[in-house]
Coordinates of C-alpha atoms in Angstrom, one line a residue:
X1 CA 165.0 44.9 -168.9
X2 CA 162.6 45.8 -171.6
X3 CA 159.2 47.4 -172.2
X4 CA 156.8 45.2 -174.0
X5 CA 153.3 45.9 -175.4
X6 CA 150.3 43.8 -175.9
X7 CA 147.0 44.8 -177.5
X8 CA 143.5 43.5 -177.5
X9 CA 143.5 41.3 -180.7
X10 CA 147.3 40.8 -180.2
X11 CA 148.2 39.3 -176.8
X12 CA 151.9 39.0 -176.0
X13 CA 153.2 35.4 -176.0
X14 CA 154.6 34.2 -172.7
X15 CA 158.4 34.1 -173.1
X16 CA 160.3 31.4 -171.2
X17 CA 162.7 32.9 -168.7
X18 CA 161.0 36.3 -168.6
X19 CA 158.8 37.7 -165.9
X20 CA 156.7 40.8 -166.4
X21 CA 155.0 43.5 -164.3
X22 CA 152.2 45.8 -165.6
X23 CA 153.3 49.4 -166.1
X24 CA 150.3 51.1 -167.7
X25 CA 147.3 50.5 -169.9
X26 CA 145.9 53.0 -172.4
X27 CA 142.9 53.5 -174.6
X28 CA 143.1 53.3 -178.4
X29 CA 141.7 56.0 -180.7
X30 CA 140.6 56.1 -184.3
X31 CA 142.3 59.2 -185.8
X32 CA 140.5 60.5 -188.9
X33 CA 140.4 63.8 -190.8
X34 CA 138.2 66.2 -188.9
X35 CA 134.8 67.1 -190.2
X36 CA 134.3 70.4 -192.0
X37 CA 132.6 72.4 -189.2
X38 CA 133.2 72.7 -185.4
X39 CA 129.5 71.9 -184.9
X40 CA 130.2 68.4 -186.2
X41 CA 133.2 67.9 -183.9
X42 CA 133.8 64.4 -182.6
X43 CA 132.7 64.1 -178.9
X44 CA 135.8 62.2 -178.0
X45 CA 138.0 64.9 -179.4
X46 CA 135.9 67.5 -177.5
X47 CA 136.4 65.6 -174.3
X48 CA 140.1 65.4 -174.9
X49 CA 140.3 69.2 -175.6
X50 CA 138.3 70.0 -172.5
X51 CA 140.6 67.9 -170.4
X52 CA 143.5 70.2 -171.4
X53 CA 146.1 69.2 -174.0
X54 CA 145.1 65.6 -173.9
X55 CA 146.1 65.1 -170.2
X56 CA 142.8 63.5 -169.4
X57 CA 142.5 61.4 -172.6
X58 CA 141.5 58.4 -170.7
X59 CA 138.4 60.2 -169.3
X60 CA 136.7 60.5 -172.7
X61 CA 133.8 58.1 -173.0
X62 CA 133.9 55.5 -175.7
X63 CA 131.9 56.5 -178.7
X64 CA 129.7 54.3 -180.9
X65 CA 130.3 50.5 -181.0
X66 CA 133.9 49.9 -182.1
X67 CA 133.1 47.7 -185.1
X68 CA 130.7 50.4 -186.4
X69 CA 133.3 53.1 -186.0
X70 CA 135.9 51.1 -187.9
X71 CA 133.5 49.9 -190.6
X72 CA 132.6 53.6 -191.2
X73 CA 136.1 54.0 -192.5
X74 CA 136.4 50.7 -194.4
X75 CA 136.7 52.4 -197.7
X76 CA 139.2 55.0 -196.5
X77 CA 143.0 54.7 -197.0
X78 CA 144.7 53.5 -193.8
X79 CA 147.9 54.4 -192.1
X80 CA 149.4 51.5 -190.1
X81 CA 152.7 50.7 -188.5
X82 CA 155.2 48.6 -190.5
X83 CA 154.5 44.9 -191.0
X84 CA 155.9 42.7 -188.4
X85 CA 155.1 45.0 -185.5
X86 CA 152.3 44.4 -182.9
X87 CA 150.8 47.8 -183.7
X88 CA 150.4 46.8 -187.4
X89 CA 148.9 43.4 -186.4
X90 CA 146.5 45.1 -184.0
X91 CA 145.2 47.5 -186.6
X92 CA 144.7 44.7 -189.2
X93 CA 143.0 42.4 -186.7
X94 CA 140.7 45.1 -185.3
X95 CA 139.6 45.9 -188.9
X96 CA 139.2 42.3 -189.7
X97 CA 137.1 41.8 -186.6
X98 CA 134.9 44.6 -187.8
X99 CA 134.5 42.8 -191.1
X100 CA 137.0 44.3 -193.6
X101 CA 140.7 44.4 -194.5
X102 CA 142.1 47.9 -194.5
X103 CA 143.5 49.3 -197.7
X104 CA 146.9 50.5 -196.4
X105 CA 148.3 53.7 -198.0
X106 CA 151.1 54.5 -195.6
X107 CA 153.2 52.5 -193.1
X108 CA 154.7 54.7 -190.3
X109 CA 156.0 53.8 -186.9
X110 CA 156.0 57.3 -185.3
X111 CA 152.7 58.6 -184.0
X112 CA 153.3 62.4 -184.6
X113 CA 153.9 61.5 -188.3
X114 CA 150.8 59.3 -188.4
X115 CA 148.7 62.2 -187.0
X116 CA 150.3 64.6 -189.5
X117 CA 149.3 62.3 -192.3
X118 CA 145.8 62.0 -190.9
X119 CA 145.6 65.9 -190.7
X120 CA 146.7 66.1 -194.3
X121 CA 143.8 63.8 -195.3
X122 CA 146.1 60.9 -196.2
X123 CA 144.1 58.3 -194.3
X124 CA 142.8 57.1 -191.0
X125 CA 144.8 55.3 -188.2
X126 CA 144.4 53.6 -184.8
X127 CA 146.7 55.3 -182.3
X128 CA 147.3 54.7 -178.6
X129 CA 146.4 57.3 -175.9
X130 CA 150.1 58.3 -175.4
X131 CA 150.2 59.2 -179.1
X132 CA 147.4 61.8 -178.6
X133 CA 148.2 63.2 -175.1
X134 CA 150.0 66.3 -176.4
X135 CA 148.4 68.9 -178.6
X136 CA 146.6 67.3 -181.6
X137 CA 146.1 69.2 -184.8
X138 CA 142.4 70.4 -185.0
X139 CA 142.3 68.8 -188.5
X140 CA 142.3 65.4 -186.7
X141 CA 139.2 63.9 -185.2
X142 CA 139.7 61.3 -182.5
X143 CA 137.2 58.6 -181.5
X144 CA 137.9 56.5 -178.5
X145 CA 137.7 52.7 -179.2
X146 CA 137.0 50.0 -176.7
X147 CA 140.3 48.3 -177.1
X148 CA 143.5 48.9 -175.1
X149 CA 147.3 48.7 -175.3
X150 CA 149.0 47.4 -172.2
X151 CA 152.7 48.1 -171.5
X152 CA 154.6 45.8 -169.2
X153 CA 158.1 45.8 -167.7
X154 CA 160.0 42.6 -168.7
X155 CA 163.0 41.2 -167.0
X156 CA 164.8 37.9 -166.4
X157 CA 162.7 35.5 -164.2
X158 CA 163.8 35.7 -160.6
X159 CA 165.4 39.2 -161.0
X160 CA 162.5 41.3 -159.6
X161 CA 164.3 41.8 -156.3
X162 CA 167.6 42.8 -157.8
X163 CA 168.4 46.4 -156.8
X164 CA 168.9 47.6 -160.4
X165 CA 165.7 46.0 -161.7
X166 CA 163.7 47.3 -158.7
X167 CA 165.2 50.9 -159.1
X168 CA 164.6 51.0 -162.9
X169 CA 161.0 49.7 -162.4
X170 CA 160.4 52.4 -159.8
X171 CA 161.8 55.1 -162.1
X172 CA 159.6 53.9 -165.0
X173 CA 156.5 53.9 -162.7
X174 CA 157.3 57.4 -161.5
X175 CA 157.5 58.6 -165.2
X176 CA 154.1 57.2 -166.2
X177 CA 151.3 59.9 -166.3
X178 CA 149.0 59.3 -163.4
X179 CA 145.9 58.6 -165.5
X180 CA 147.8 55.6 -167.0
X181 CA 149.4 54.2 -163.9
X182 CA 148.8 50.5 -163.1
X183 CA 149.7 49.0 -159.7
X184 CA 152.8 46.9 -159.9
X185 CA 152.2 43.1 -159.6
X186 CA 153.7 40.1 -161.3
X187 CA 151.8 39.1 -164.5

């Protein structure tokens, strides 16, 4: 069994011999250095804070049109995942769809480190909802984007009814925060 991701702009290819079931879907956020004063706080970040430590991050309403949000940071340095990862491809393709190629300053695969670099003013990044569900440094401004990341459970075709596969799938679903839960069904 494995967990696999697919993003808007980077669909997962169908793998022969594998079956999948949806596990959860999550919003994506643009993380940027926060503005100078609280009066200028990002509405998405305010909604996250009001929901309590990010627990209701999915409830924040999308901000301005996604392409405009990304284009507003076209000249900023960017923080992406390492090349060859879906997260890296997603960030590049989202920026390219908005009309620019990001100037990458840092390549990091761990979201707390990405957010620490954003807080330090080292660039902007696109991060998934799970990456911002805990406490987020007030030096980071979050803007909800319209794109999503979907996580699926993958297993050998025909093995869905195997007791170990079913038990592990049930344990994974039980561990997913309720606001992200997706009903199980073959995909």
